[in-house]
Amino acid sequence: EPEVTQTPSHQVTQMGQEVILRCVPISNHLYFYWYRQILGQKVEFLVSFYNNEISEKSEIFDDQFSVERPDGSNFTLKIRSTKLEDSAMYFCASTTLWRGTGGYTFGSGTRLTVV
Amino acid sequence: GQQVMQIPQYQHVQEGEDFTTYCNSSTTLSNIQWYKQRPGGHPVFLIQLVKSGEVKKQKRLTFQFGEAKKNSSLHITATQTTDVGTYFCAALFQGAQKLVFGQGTRLTINP
């Protein structure tokens, strides 16, 4: 069964450093998302991406965050200057249908620890 | 804002007992989806409900969408240890493009 692949599985970074989280969505999927989950809490929307541009973003997704699809397969989330409160599990998701009809496929996540 | 409330936050049952989790929205939804997240895992899509009053079954799992399309429930009959995990509802609000997740119900089971 096709999978969404995320790397790395765990990233530890110093506060103020830049991190790039990588995702390879399922190849025929068109809509891409980043969500995050602080330990034991709910899954929070960050950003959605379609046709090489952001289609929607949350208030969490401020100027410190950016997304890119640099080469038609990878989908990256960059945090420019990490804060302690950015520590969370970051999930990439993709779907083939508009508005996520039929469900999202999530990757296994990147656990980001900011120290 | 667009929020969906999910209760209970935690549920502990004896193996073989039933389990239900509920989601509520103050506004009408386009659809609602349900996901399961095993401990240490990622959300996995279970099902989508679109129509008013819709009921869908997957083996021991029964999913319902309210008549007003503002609430939904997931019921598990005769729980098994493999049902352990957190169950999330995820709502698609009318006019929106992304899923909004409920807080999740963490199910633990005593064998």
mmCIF file of N, CA, C and O in Angstrom, chain A residues 6 31 33 35 37 40-45 48 50 55-58 89 91 98-109 111, chain B residues 2-4 9-10 30-31 33 35 37 40-45 48 50 88 92-104:
data_model
loop_
_atom_site.group_PDB
_atom_site.id
_atom_site.type_symbol
_atom_site.label_atom_id
_atom_site.label_comp_id
_atom_site.label_asym_id
_atom_site.label_seq_id
_atom_site.Cartn_x
_atom_site.Cartn_y
_atom_site.Cartn_z
ATOM 1 N N GLN A 6 8.262 10.276 5.796
ATOM 2 C CA GLN A 6 8.797 11.464 6.432
ATOM 3 C C GLN A 6 10.191 11.196 6.984
ATOM 4 O O GLN A 6 10.455 10.131 7.542
ATOM 5 N N TYR A 31 -2.912 17.072 -3.041
ATOM 6 C CA TYR A 31 -3.114 18.017 -1.948
ATOM 7 C C TYR A 31 -2.246 17.573 -0.782
ATOM 8 O O TYR A 31 -2.259 16.400 -0.401
ATOM 9 N N TYR A 33 -0.487 18.499 3.201
ATOM 10 C CA TYR A 33 -0.773 19.177 4.457
ATOM 11 C C TYR A 33 0.360 18.923 5.451
ATOM 12 O O TYR A 33 1.006 17.879 5.428
ATOM 13 N N TYR A 35 0.498 18.973 9.659
ATOM 14 C CA TYR A 35 -0.170 19.070 10.949
ATOM 15 C C TYR A 35 0.887 18.854 12.027
ATOM 16 O O TYR A 35 1.940 18.264 11.767
ATOM 17 N N GLN A 37 1.336 17.763 16.382
ATOM 18 C CA GLN A 37 0.679 17.220 17.564
ATOM 19 C C GLN A 37 1.650 17.339 18.730
ATOM 20 O O GLN A 37 2.683 16.661 18.753
ATOM 21 N N GLY A 40 0.467 14.119 23.430
ATOM 22 C CA GLY A 40 -0.786 13.812 24.118
ATOM 23 C C GLY A 40 -1.940 14.724 23.783
ATOM 24 O O GLY A 40 -3.011 14.594 24.364
ATOM 25 N N GLN A 41 -1.725 15.640 22.842
ATOM 26 C CA GLN A 41 -2.785 16.595 22.535
ATOM 27 C C GLN A 41 -3.339 16.341 21.137
ATOM 28 O O GLN A 41 -3.025 15.340 20.511
ATOM 29 N N LYS A 42 -4.186 17.274 20.699
ATOM 30 C CA LYS A 42 -4.877 17.018 19.443
ATOM 31 C C LYS A 42 -3.987 17.346 18.251
ATOM 32 O O LYS A 42 -2.931 17.964 18.376
ATOM 33 N N VAL A 43 -4.431 16.910 17.121
ATOM 34 C CA VAL A 43 -3.711 17.114 15.868
ATOM 35 C C VAL A 43 -4.121 18.482 15.314
ATOM 36 O O VAL A 43 -5.291 18.709 15.016
ATOM 37 N N GLU A 44 -3.148 19.392 15.174
ATOM 38 C CA GLU A 44 -3.449 20.777 14.797
ATOM 39 C C GLU A 44 -3.001 21.057 13.360
ATOM 40 O O GLU A 44 -1.861 20.756 12.990
ATOM 41 N N PHE A 45 -3.857 21.683 12.613
ATOM 42 C CA PHE A 45 -3.558 22.065 11.233
ATOM 43 C C PHE A 45 -2.528 23.184 11.191
ATOM 44 O O PHE A 45 -2.614 24.153 11.948
ATOM 45 N N SER A 48 -1.972 23.948 4.246
ATOM 46 C CA SER A 48 -2.306 23.078 3.123
ATOM 47 C C SER A 48 -1.682 23.653 1.858
ATOM 48 O O SER A 48 -1.462 24.868 1.744
ATOM 49 N N TYR A 50 -1.405 23.191 -2.523
ATOM 50 C CA TYR A 50 -1.939 22.602 -3.753
ATOM 51 C C TYR A 50 -1.439 23.405 -4.933
ATOM 52 O O TYR A 50 -1.372 24.647 -4.857
ATOM 53 N N SER A 55 -2.632 26.912 0.046
ATOM 54 C CA SER A 55 -4.051 27.182 -0.143
ATOM 55 C C SER A 55 -4.704 27.672 1.147
ATOM 56 O O SER A 55 -5.685 28.421 1.097
ATOM 57 N N GLU A 56 -4.152 27.258 2.285
ATOM 58 C CA GLU A 56 -4.681 27.740 3.544
ATOM 59 C C GLU A 56 -3.619 27.558 4.618
ATOM 60 O O GLU A 56 -2.815 26.628 4.539
ATOM 61 N N LYS A 57 -3.593 28.443 5.607
ATOM 62 C CA LYS A 57 -2.672 28.284 6.721
ATOM 63 C C LYS A 57 -3.344 28.718 8.011
ATOM 64 O O LYS A 57 -4.265 29.537 7.990
ATOM 65 N N SER A 58 -2.858 28.166 9.110
ATOM 66 C CA SER A 58 -3.431 28.501 10.408
ATOM 67 C C SER A 58 -2.641 29.647 11.039
ATOM 68 O O SER A 58 -1.588 30.053 10.541
ATOM 69 N N MET A 89 5.302 16.570 17.495
ATOM 70 C CA MET A 89 5.360 15.629 16.375
ATOM 71 C C MET A 89 4.747 16.332 15.176
ATOM 72 O O MET A 89 3.636 16.869 15.278
ATOM 73 N N PHE A 91 3.357 15.959 11.401
ATOM 74 C CA PHE A 91 2.863 14.979 10.445
ATOM 75 C C PHE A 91 2.609 15.643 9.099
ATOM 76 O O PHE A 91 1.990 16.698 9.019
ATOM 77 N N TRP A 98 -10.025 16.670 -3.697
ATOM 78 C CA TRP A 98 -10.170 18.019 -3.173
ATOM 79 C C TRP A 98 -10.860 17.995 -1.813
ATOM 80 O O TRP A 98 -11.795 17.228 -1.600
ATOM 81 N N ARG A 99 -10.384 18.806 -0.898
ATOM 82 C CA ARG A 99 -10.927 18.952 0.440
ATOM 83 C C ARG A 99 -10.790 17.670 1.264
ATOM 84 O O ARG A 99 -11.454 17.490 2.263
ATOM 85 N N GLY A 100 -9.894 16.810 0.813
ATOM 86 C CA GLY A 100 -9.619 15.637 1.642
ATOM 87 C C GLY A 100 -10.700 14.588 1.625
ATOM 88 O O GLY A 100 -10.701 13.678 2.459
ATOM 89 N N THR A 101 -11.616 14.700 0.690
ATOM 90 C CA THR A 101 -12.658 13.690 0.582
ATOM 91 C C THR A 101 -12.020 12.327 0.383
ATOM 92 O O THR A 101 -11.148 12.166 -0.449
ATOM 93 N N GLY A 102 -12.461 11.371 1.186
ATOM 94 C CA GLY A 102 -11.870 10.038 1.093
ATOM 95 C C GLY A 102 -10.724 9.819 2.051
ATOM 96 O O GLY A 102 -10.160 8.732 2.097
ATOM 97 N N GLY A 103 -10.367 10.846 2.802
ATOM 98 C CA GLY A 103 -9.403 10.664 3.871
ATOM 99 C C GLY A 103 -7.995 11.085 3.515
ATOM 100 O O GLY A 103 -7.588 11.072 2.354
ATOM 101 N N TYR A 104 -7.278 11.476 4.544
ATOM 102 C CA TYR A 104 -5.870 11.814 4.395
ATOM 103 C C TYR A 104 -5.031 10.570 4.658
ATOM 104 O O TYR A 104 -5.382 9.741 5.504
ATOM 105 N N THR A 105 -3.901 10.489 3.993
ATOM 106 C CA THR A 105 -2.886 9.509 4.353
ATOM 107 C C THR A 105 -1.772 10.261 5.065
ATOM 108 O O THR A 105 -1.178 11.176 4.479
ATOM 109 N N PHE A 106 -1.525 9.894 6.303
ATOM 110 C CA PHE A 106 -0.497 10.550 7.105
ATOM 111 C C PHE A 106 0.810 9.778 7.031
ATOM 112 O O PHE A 106 0.823 8.543 6.946
ATOM 113 N N GLY A 107 1.901 10.529 7.099
ATOM 114 C CA GLY A 107 3.196 9.899 7.300
ATOM 115 C C GLY A 107 3.369 9.526 8.761
ATOM 116 O O GLY A 107 2.533 9.858 9.606
ATOM 117 N N SER A 108 4.475 8.859 9.051
ATOM 118 C CA SER A 108 4.703 8.392 10.416
ATOM 119 C C SER A 108 5.262 9.481 11.329
ATOM 120 O O SER A 108 5.423 9.250 12.522
ATOM 121 N N GLY A 109 5.538 10.663 10.763
ATOM 122 C CA GLY A 109 5.848 11.818 11.584
ATOM 123 C C GLY A 109 7.324 12.033 11.846
ATOM 124 O O GLY A 109 8.155 11.117 11.745
ATOM 125 N N ARG A 111 9.471 13.657 15.024
ATOM 126 C CA ARG A 111 9.418 14.213 16.376
ATOM 127 C C ARG A 111 10.493 15.275 16.488
ATOM 128 O O ARG A 111 11.694 14.965 16.402
ATOM 129 N N GLN B 2 -13.755 27.559 13.987
ATOM 130 C CA GLN B 2 -14.186 26.222 13.624
ATOM 131 C C GLN B 2 -13.565 25.225 14.598
ATOM 132 O O GLN B 2 -12.356 24.998 14.571
ATOM 133 N N GLN B 3 -14.401 24.670 15.433
ATOM 134 C CA GLN B 3 -13.940 23.704 16.411
ATOM 135 C C GLN B 3 -14.893 22.528 16.440
ATOM 136 O O GLN B 3 -16.085 22.675 16.188
ATOM 137 N N VAL B 4 -14.351 21.394 16.796
ATOM 138 C CA VAL B 4 -15.191 20.229 17.036
ATOM 139 C C VAL B 4 -14.809 19.657 18.399
ATOM 140 O O VAL B 4 -13.626 19.472 18.694
ATOM 141 N N GLN B 9 -12.440 12.388 26.984
ATOM 142 C CA GLN B 9 -11.025 12.514 26.664
ATOM 143 C C GLN B 9 -10.323 11.172 26.852
ATOM 144 O O GLN B 9 -9.406 10.832 26.106
ATOM 145 N N TYR B 10 -10.765 10.438 27.871
ATOM 146 C CA TYR B 10 -10.189 9.126 28.172
ATOM 147 C C TYR B 10 -11.324 8.144 28.444
ATOM 148 O O TYR B 10 -12.368 8.521 28.957
ATOM 149 N N SER B 30 -19.614 19.640 6.373
ATOM 150 C CA SER B 30 -19.699 19.003 5.050
ATOM 151 C C SER B 30 -19.555 17.501 5.191
ATOM 152 O O SER B 30 -20.306 16.740 4.593
ATOM 153 N N ASN B 31 -18.531 17.095 5.911
ATOM 154 C CA ASN B 31 -18.401 15.683 6.232
ATOM 155 C C ASN B 31 -17.593 15.525 7.499
ATOM 156 O O ASN B 31 -17.038 16.504 8.020
ATOM 157 N N GLN B 33 -14.770 12.725 9.347
ATOM 158 C CA GLN B 33 -13.941 11.547 9.172
ATOM 159 C C GLN B 33 -13.490 11.068 10.551
ATOM 160 O O GLN B 33 -13.439 11.844 11.506
ATOM 161 N N TYR B 35 -10.404 8.810 12.548
ATOM 162 C CA TYR B 35 -9.036 8.308 12.467
ATOM 163 C C TYR B 35 -8.701 7.584 13.761
ATOM 164 O O TYR B 35 -9.203 7.920 14.841
ATOM 165 N N GLN B 37 -5.281 6.438 16.054
ATOM 166 C CA GLN B 37 -3.849 6.602 16.249
ATOM 167 C C GLN B 37 -3.411 5.639 17.342
ATOM 168 O O GLN B 37 -3.792 5.782 18.507
ATOM 169 N N GLY B 40 2.194 5.928 19.931
ATOM 170 C CA GLY B 40 3.448 6.128 19.204
ATOM 171 C C GLY B 40 3.301 6.161 17.697
ATOM 172 O O GLY B 40 4.303 6.232 16.985
ATOM 173 N N GLY B 41 2.079 6.096 17.210
ATOM 174 C CA GLY B 41 1.854 6.023 15.761
ATOM 175 C C GLY B 41 1.284 7.299 15.182
ATOM 176 O O GLY B 41 1.283 8.350 15.818
ATOM 177 N N HIS B 42 0.811 7.179 13.963
ATOM 178 C CA HIS B 42 0.244 8.313 13.269
ATOM 179 C C HIS B 42 -1.243 8.056 13.013
ATOM 180 O O HIS B 42 -1.695 6.906 13.069
ATOM 181 N N PRO B 43 -2.020 9.116 12.761
ATOM 182 C CA PRO B 43 -3.447 8.896 12.497
ATOM 183 C C PRO B 43 -3.654 8.072 11.231
ATOM 184 O O PRO B 43 -3.013 8.313 10.206
ATOM 185 N N VAL B 44 -4.559 7.123 11.325
ATOM 186 C CA VAL B 44 -4.904 6.269 10.198
ATOM 187 C C VAL B 44 -6.392 6.430 9.909
ATOM 188 O O VAL B 44 -7.222 6.301 10.817
ATOM 189 N N PHE B 45 -6.699 6.722 8.676
ATOM 190 C CA PHE B 45 -8.081 6.963 8.260
ATOM 191 C C PHE B 45 -8.921 5.704 8.431
ATOM 192 O O PHE B 45 -8.521 4.611 8.012
ATOM 193 N N GLN B 48 -15.297 7.885 6.347
ATOM 194 C CA GLN B 48 -15.846 9.212 6.123
ATOM 195 C C GLN B 48 -17.365 9.110 6.087
ATOM 196 O O GLN B 48 -17.922 8.183 5.494
ATOM 197 N N VAL B 50 -20.797 11.424 5.097
ATOM 198 C CA VAL B 50 -21.132 12.611 4.316
ATOM 199 C C VAL B 50 -22.614 12.993 4.440
ATOM 200 O O VAL B 50 -22.960 14.170 4.505
ATOM 201 N N PHE B 88 -9.836 9.828 16.838
ATOM 202 C CA PHE B 88 -10.100 11.230 16.528
ATOM 203 C C PHE B 88 -11.218 11.339 15.505
ATOM 204 O O PHE B 88 -11.212 10.613 14.496
ATOM 205 N N LEU B 92 -14.791 18.420 8.350
ATOM 206 C CA LEU B 92 -14.617 19.330 7.224
ATOM 207 C C LEU B 92 -15.795 20.290 7.262
ATOM 208 O O LEU B 92 -16.940 19.896 7.036
ATOM 209 N N PHE B 93 -15.509 21.556 7.595
ATOM 210 C CA PHE B 93 -16.557 22.551 7.679
ATOM 211 C C PHE B 93 -16.916 23.036 6.270
ATOM 212 O O PHE B 93 -16.088 23.002 5.359
ATOM 213 N N GLN B 94 -18.164 23.493 6.146
ATOM 214 C CA GLN B 94 -18.622 23.959 4.837
ATOM 215 C C GLN B 94 -17.778 25.142 4.392
ATOM 216 O O GLN B 94 -17.536 26.077 5.147
ATOM 217 N N GLY B 95 -17.316 25.093 3.175
ATOM 218 C CA GLY B 95 -16.495 26.161 2.618
ATOM 219 C C GLY B 95 -15.016 26.056 2.953
ATOM 220 O O GLY B 95 -14.212 26.817 2.410
ATOM 221 N N ALA B 96 -14.664 25.159 3.848
ATOM 222 C CA ALA B 96 -13.254 25.024 4.249
ATOM 223 C C ALA B 96 -12.578 23.945 3.413
ATOM 224 O O ALA B 96 -13.221 23.159 2.722
ATOM 225 N N GLN B 97 -11.261 23.936 3.491
ATOM 226 C CA GLN B 97 -10.510 22.981 2.696
ATOM 227 C C GLN B 97 -9.693 22.015 3.545
ATOM 228 O O GLN B 97 -9.095 21.094 3.000
ATOM 229 N N LYS B 98 -9.632 22.240 4.868
ATOM 230 C CA LYS B 98 -8.813 21.351 5.661
ATOM 231 C C LYS B 98 -9.639 20.719 6.764
ATOM 232 O O LYS B 98 -10.684 21.236 7.162
ATOM 233 N N LEU B 99 -9.154 19.580 7.244
ATOM 234 C CA LEU B 99 -9.799 18.892 8.350
ATOM 235 C C LEU B 99 -9.418 19.550 9.671
ATOM 236 O O LEU B 99 -8.266 19.912 9.883
ATOM 237 N N VAL B 100 -10.416 19.657 10.542
ATOM 238 C CA VAL B 100 -10.204 20.126 11.909
ATOM 239 C C VAL B 100 -10.438 18.938 12.835
ATOM 240 O O VAL B 100 -11.525 18.349 12.828
ATOM 241 N N PHE B 101 -9.416 18.597 13.592
ATOM 242 C CA PHE B 101 -9.488 17.410 14.442
ATOM 243 C C PHE B 101 -10.096 17.736 15.797
ATOM 244 O O PHE B 101 -9.845 18.809 16.368
ATOM 245 N N GLY B 102 -10.860 16.771 16.319
ATOM 246 C CA GLY B 102 -11.272 16.827 17.699
ATOM 247 C C GLY B 102 -10.094 16.504 18.610
ATOM 248 O O GLY B 102 -9.003 16.167 18.142
ATOM 249 N N GLN B 103 -10.327 16.606 19.905
ATOM 250 C CA GLN B 103 -9.249 16.413 20.883
ATOM 251 C C GLN B 103 -8.867 14.952 21.027
ATOM 252 O O GLN B 103 -7.810 14.642 21.579
ATOM 253 N N GLY B 104 -9.695 14.068 20.541
ATOM 254 C CA GLY B 104 -9.396 12.646 20.612
ATOM 255 C C GLY B 104 -9.907 12.002 21.885
ATOM 256 O O GLY B 104 -10.038 12.651 22.929
#
